[in-house]
Short mmCIF file of C-alpha atoms and ligand atoms in Angstrom, two decimals:
data_model
loop_
_atom_site.label_atom_id
_atom_site.label_comp_id
_atom_site.label_asym_id
_atom_site.label_seq_id
_atom_site.Cartn_x
_atom_site.Cartn_y
_atom_site.Cartn_z
CA MET O 111 72.88 14.95 -23.93
CA SER O 112 72.82 16.46 -27.40
CA VAL O 113 70.59 14.64 -29.86
CA ALA O 114 70.59 14.61 -33.63
CA LYS O 115 67.57 16.69 -34.62
CA LYS O 116 66.42 16.92 -38.18
CA GLU O 117 64.66 20.14 -39.13
CA TYR O 118 61.15 19.39 -40.33
CA LYS O 119 59.37 22.29 -42.02
CA ARG O 120 55.99 20.82 -41.28
CA VAL O 121 55.39 17.87 -38.94
CA THR O 122 53.11 15.18 -40.36
CA VAL O 123 52.06 11.77 -39.12
CA LYS O 124 54.78 10.33 -41.33
CA THR O 125 57.38 12.63 -39.74
CA LEU O 126 56.59 11.09 -36.35
CA VAL O 127 57.08 7.55 -37.62
CA ASP O 128 60.40 8.67 -39.22
CA MET O 129 61.45 10.29 -35.93
CA LYS O 130 60.94 7.00 -34.11
CA ALA O 131 62.88 5.12 -36.78
CA ASN O 132 65.72 7.68 -36.51
CA GLY O 133 65.73 7.69 -32.70
CA GLU O 134 64.66 11.34 -32.46
CA LYS O 135 62.36 11.92 -29.48
CA ILE O 136 59.00 13.57 -30.12
CA SER O 137 57.90 16.61 -28.10
CA MET O 138 54.18 17.14 -27.58
CA LEU O 139 52.29 19.69 -25.47
CA THR O 140 48.65 20.61 -25.12
CA ALA O 141 47.25 23.97 -26.23
CA TYR O 142 43.69 25.17 -26.43
CA ASP O 143 43.86 28.76 -27.73
CA TYR O 144 45.51 30.90 -30.39
CA THR O 145 48.01 32.83 -28.26
CA MET O 146 49.45 29.83 -26.42
CA ALA O 147 49.50 27.70 -29.58
CA LYS O 148 51.51 30.41 -31.37
CA ILE O 149 54.16 30.30 -28.61
CA VAL O 150 54.24 26.49 -28.51
CA ASP O 151 54.52 26.20 -32.30
CA GLY O 152 57.22 28.90 -32.47
CA ALA O 153 59.24 27.18 -29.72
CA GLY O 154 59.69 24.10 -31.88
CA VAL O 155 57.29 21.59 -30.32
CA ASP O 156 56.46 18.77 -32.76
CA VAL O 157 52.85 18.01 -31.86
CA ILE O 158 50.10 20.08 -30.25
CA LEU O 159 47.36 18.11 -28.58
CA VAL O 160 44.08 19.97 -28.28
CA GLY O 161 43.29 17.78 -25.32
CA ASP O 162 39.99 17.33 -23.58
CA SER O 163 42.00 18.42 -20.53
CA ALA O 164 40.61 21.79 -21.71
CA SER O 165 37.63 20.69 -19.65
CA ASN O 166 39.83 20.98 -16.53
CA VAL O 167 42.29 23.76 -17.26
CA MET O 168 40.16 26.04 -19.43
CA ALA O 169 36.66 25.43 -18.09
CA GLY O 170 37.38 24.44 -14.47
CA HIS O 171 35.52 21.12 -14.51
CA GLU O 172 36.66 18.39 -12.14
CA THR O 173 36.86 15.80 -14.95
CA THR O 174 37.21 15.73 -18.74
CA LEU O 175 33.69 14.35 -19.18
CA PRO O 176 31.63 17.56 -19.56
CA ILE O 177 33.45 19.09 -22.54
CA THR O 178 31.39 18.92 -25.75
CA LEU O 179 32.27 18.30 -29.39
CA ASP O 180 31.35 21.90 -30.25
CA GLN O 181 33.68 23.18 -27.53
CA MET O 182 36.54 20.95 -28.75
CA ILE O 183 36.01 22.27 -32.28
CA TYR O 184 36.15 25.85 -30.98
CA HIS O 185 39.46 25.19 -29.17
CA ALA O 186 40.91 23.30 -32.15
CA SER O 187 40.03 26.06 -34.67
CA SER O 188 41.75 28.66 -32.47
CA VAL O 189 44.90 26.50 -32.30
CA ILE O 190 44.90 25.78 -36.02
CA ARG O 191 44.90 29.52 -36.82
CA ALA O 192 48.15 29.88 -34.85
CA ILE O 193 50.39 27.19 -36.23
CA ASP O 194 53.00 26.98 -38.98
CA ARG O 195 54.81 23.74 -38.18
CA CYS O 196 53.14 21.53 -35.55
CA LEU O 197 50.99 18.50 -36.21
CA ILE O 198 47.61 19.05 -34.53
CA VAL O 199 45.84 16.19 -32.76
CA VAL O 200 42.37 16.76 -31.31
CA ASP O 201 40.70 14.64 -28.64
CA LEU O 202 37.30 13.21 -29.45
CA PRO O 203 35.42 14.13 -26.26
CA PHE O 204 33.53 11.73 -24.00
CA GLY O 205 30.19 10.73 -25.51
CA SER O 206 31.14 11.55 -29.10
CA TYR O 207 32.44 8.09 -30.13
CA GLN O 208 31.61 5.40 -27.58
CA SER O 209 28.09 4.53 -28.71
CA ASP O 210 28.78 3.27 -32.25
CA PRO O 211 31.29 3.52 -35.11
CA LYS O 212 29.00 5.69 -37.26
CA GLU O 213 28.72 8.30 -34.54
CA ALA O 214 32.48 8.12 -33.99
CA LEU O 215 33.08 8.81 -37.67
CA ARG O 216 30.56 11.67 -37.70
CA SER O 217 32.34 13.27 -34.73
CA ALA O 218 35.79 12.84 -36.26
CA ILE O 219 34.59 14.32 -39.57
CA ARG O 220 33.14 17.34 -37.76
CA ILE O 221 36.48 17.97 -36.04
CA MET O 222 38.46 17.67 -39.28
CA LYS O 223 36.02 19.74 -41.37
CA GLU O 224 35.10 22.47 -38.91
CA SER O 225 38.48 23.03 -37.22
CA GLY O 226 41.00 22.10 -39.92
CA ALA O 227 42.83 19.74 -37.54
CA HIS O 228 45.19 17.06 -38.85
CA SER O 229 44.19 14.04 -36.75
CA VAL O 230 42.13 12.84 -33.79
CA LYS O 231 42.80 10.93 -30.56
CA LEU O 232 40.48 8.41 -28.92
CA GLU O 233 40.82 6.79 -25.50
CA GLY O 234 40.62 3.01 -25.30
CA GLY O 235 41.61 -0.28 -26.87
CA ARG O 236 39.66 -3.30 -28.13
CA GLU O 237 36.30 -1.89 -26.95
CA ILE O 238 36.49 0.92 -29.52
CA LYS O 239 38.33 -0.97 -32.26
CA GLU O 240 35.46 -0.77 -34.77
CA SER O 241 35.08 2.99 -34.23
CA ILE O 242 38.78 3.56 -34.82
CA LYS O 243 38.69 1.42 -37.98
CA ARG O 244 35.73 3.38 -39.31
CA ILE O 245 37.55 6.69 -38.77
CA LEU O 246 40.77 5.37 -40.32
CA ASN O 247 38.83 4.09 -43.34
CA ALA O 248 37.70 7.66 -43.97
CA GLY O 249 41.34 8.74 -44.25
CA ILE O 250 41.51 10.43 -40.85
CA PRO O 251 44.73 9.73 -38.91
CA VAL O 252 44.11 8.36 -35.41
CA MET O 253 46.28 8.48 -32.29
CA GLY O 254 45.41 5.91 -29.63
CA HIS O 255 45.44 6.46 -25.86
CA LEU O 256 45.95 3.61 -23.36
CA GLY O 257 46.74 3.23 -19.67
CA LEU O 258 45.06 5.86 -17.53
CA THR O 259 42.20 7.08 -19.70
CA PRO O 260 40.62 10.02 -17.85
CA GLN O 261 37.28 9.70 -19.68
CA SER O 262 36.81 6.41 -17.76
CA ILE O 263 37.66 7.89 -14.37
CA TYR O 264 34.37 6.75 -12.82
CA LYS O 265 35.17 3.16 -13.85
CA PHE O 266 38.68 3.29 -12.33
CA GLY O 267 37.65 5.36 -9.30
CA THR O 268 41.10 7.02 -8.99
CA TYR O 269 43.86 8.61 -11.06
CA THR O 270 46.51 6.16 -9.78
CA VAL O 271 49.04 4.28 -11.93
CA ARG O 272 47.42 1.74 -14.30
CA ALA O 273 48.50 -1.71 -15.51
CA LYS O 274 50.56 -2.65 -12.45
CA GLU O 275 48.89 -6.08 -12.42
CA GLU O 276 50.03 -8.71 -14.93
CA GLN O 277 46.69 -9.21 -16.67
CA GLU O 278 46.09 -5.49 -17.21
CA ALA O 279 49.67 -5.10 -18.47
CA GLU O 280 49.20 -7.98 -20.94
CA ASP O 281 45.90 -6.52 -22.15
CA LEU O 282 47.51 -3.12 -22.64
CA LEU O 283 50.35 -4.59 -24.70
CA GLU O 284 47.84 -6.50 -26.85
CA ASP O 285 45.76 -3.34 -27.32
CA ALA O 286 48.84 -1.40 -28.41
CA LYS O 287 49.71 -4.08 -30.99
CA MET O 288 46.11 -4.06 -32.22
CA LEU O 289 46.13 -0.24 -32.58
CA GLU O 290 49.30 -0.49 -34.65
CA ARG O 291 47.83 -3.32 -36.77
CA ILE O 292 44.65 -1.46 -37.68
CA GLY O 293 46.60 1.68 -38.65
CA CYS O 294 46.92 4.17 -35.78
CA PHE O 295 49.93 6.45 -36.33
CA ALA O 296 50.92 6.79 -32.64
CA ILE O 297 49.75 5.95 -29.12
CA VAL O 298 49.73 7.95 -25.90
CA LEU O 299 50.50 5.87 -22.80
CA GLU O 300 49.38 7.59 -19.62
CA LYS O 301 50.58 6.80 -16.10
CA ILE O 302 51.83 3.23 -16.39
CA PRO O 303 55.05 1.61 -15.09
CA ALA O 304 58.14 2.68 -17.05
CA GLU O 305 59.17 -0.93 -17.74
CA LEU O 306 55.82 -1.75 -19.33
CA ALA O 307 55.95 1.42 -21.44
CA LYS O 308 59.41 0.36 -22.67
CA LYS O 309 58.08 -3.07 -23.57
CA VAL O 310 55.25 -1.50 -25.57
CA ALA O 311 57.58 0.97 -27.32
CA ASP O 312 59.93 -1.89 -28.24
CA SER O 313 57.06 -4.05 -29.53
CA VAL O 314 55.52 -1.63 -32.04
CA SER O 315 56.97 0.47 -34.85
CA ILE O 316 54.61 3.42 -34.35
CA PRO O 317 55.65 6.14 -31.88
CA ILE O 318 54.69 5.76 -28.22
CA ILE O 319 54.26 9.09 -26.47
CA GLY O 320 54.30 8.95 -22.69
CA ILE O 321 52.87 11.00 -19.87
CA GLY O 322 53.95 9.49 -16.58
CA ALA O 323 55.27 6.48 -18.53
CA GLY O 324 59.01 6.93 -18.00
CA PRO O 325 61.89 7.71 -20.36
CA HIS O 326 62.03 4.61 -22.59
CA VAL O 327 59.32 5.74 -25.00
CA ASP O 328 59.48 7.70 -28.25
CA GLY O 329 58.24 11.04 -26.98
CA GLN O 330 56.72 12.93 -24.09
CA VAL O 331 53.56 14.96 -23.62
CA LEU O 332 52.56 17.32 -20.80
CA VAL O 333 49.64 19.60 -20.19
CA LEU O 334 50.93 23.11 -21.02
CA HIS O 335 49.36 24.86 -18.02
CA ASP O 336 50.90 22.27 -15.67
CA MET O 337 54.45 22.45 -17.07
CA LEU O 338 54.34 26.26 -17.03
CA GLY O 339 53.19 26.18 -13.40
CA MET O 340 49.96 28.07 -14.10
CA THR O 341 48.13 25.35 -12.24
CA HIS O 342 49.58 24.76 -8.79
CA GLU O 343 47.28 22.32 -7.03
CA PHE O 344 48.05 19.37 -9.34
CA ASN O 345 51.35 17.74 -8.35
CA PRO O 346 51.81 14.26 -9.81
CA ARG O 347 55.31 12.76 -9.61
CA PHE O 348 55.74 12.77 -13.41
CA LEU O 349 55.21 16.52 -13.76
CA ARG O 350 58.25 18.76 -14.27
CA ARG O 351 57.44 22.45 -13.84
CA TYR O 352 59.57 24.64 -16.13
CA LEU O 353 58.13 27.87 -14.72
CA HIS O 354 56.08 28.92 -11.72
CA LEU O 355 53.66 31.19 -13.51
CA TYR O 356 50.93 30.97 -10.88
CA GLU O 357 53.15 32.89 -8.46
CA GLU O 358 54.65 35.14 -11.15
CA MET O 359 51.28 36.09 -12.59
CA THR O 360 49.74 36.67 -9.17
CA LYS O 361 52.65 39.03 -8.35
CA ALA O 362 52.26 40.94 -11.63
CA ILE O 363 48.50 41.28 -11.30
CA SER O 364 48.74 42.42 -7.65
CA GLN O 365 51.30 45.01 -8.74
CA TYR O 366 48.87 46.25 -11.41
CA VAL O 367 46.10 46.55 -8.81
CA ASP O 368 48.43 48.58 -6.54
CA ASP O 369 49.50 50.79 -9.44
CA VAL O 370 45.88 51.57 -10.36
CA LYS O 371 44.87 52.24 -6.75
CA THR O 372 47.86 54.52 -6.12
CA GLN O 373 47.42 56.23 -9.52
CA ASP O 374 50.93 55.20 -10.53
CA PHE O 375 49.42 53.74 -13.71
CA PRO O 376 49.07 55.23 -16.29
CA ASN O 377 52.00 57.67 -16.10
CA GLU O 378 52.94 60.56 -18.42
CA SER O 379 54.32 58.35 -21.17
CA GLU O 380 51.40 55.94 -21.03
CA GLN O 381 48.77 58.44 -22.17
CA TYR O 382 47.89 60.52 -25.28
O1 KIV P 55 43.65 15.73 -22.73
C1 KIV P 55 44.87 15.65 -22.52
O2 KIV P 55 45.54 16.62 -22.14
C2 KIV P 55 45.52 14.35 -22.72
C3 KIV P 55 46.94 14.23 -22.28
C4 KIV P 55 47.00 14.07 -20.82
C5 KIV P 55 47.65 13.15 -23.00
O3 KIV P 55 44.92 13.45 -23.20
#
């Protein structure tokens, strides 16, 4: 289906709200380094999330919990140097905002000042309301994140679909309305039933960006390394792989090894 797409020179938080109002879907991908961010930005993606999924895909940790604020700032600064058009959202990592609103603000300020990012994302609803308000009061745009919140994995115990039960679904809807009320510019909904995601998207005027939340939301986000098929052991139902780079890269690198061993590389034209 062809969709009306307005050309935005630079995507801002206001652009995203306008996109929702105009019915234009928002595309968001993660990136954690300069080279990938340059490709993502050049390809026309609207929002780059410097996600704490860097803890998994860049550093090889099992969860997102170990990544530090300094490491997030390093990733975010590399991404910022690459972009011309995208809005950049940076995750506040686990442990940098949960203890109290002052610490949350300090962490958000460090990200904005030291990386040059445009906004931050925090996982959670009512339990972190005061921290979000404190950050918003400082003029820093905040994206919320509800549903499956990987920083709380040890509370949930599994990465299965959230908010299937009525009470959890009601709480999530209330949290989304609260995040809109206090001034968040958008919300990520992760791994919840598509019908609930639709209800949330219809109930608020700020954009709802889904990952495993079905098609009736205002935009989609995927982890770049997953959608490019660089990771191959992670296979959730919601993931569409646009390439199979794990296999492609393995083939190319094996070919290089062969070429070095057989002295095929470098050849006459590849030397001085
Ligand atoms: O860190 C991340 O990549 C995320 C997305 C899964 C939304 O938060």
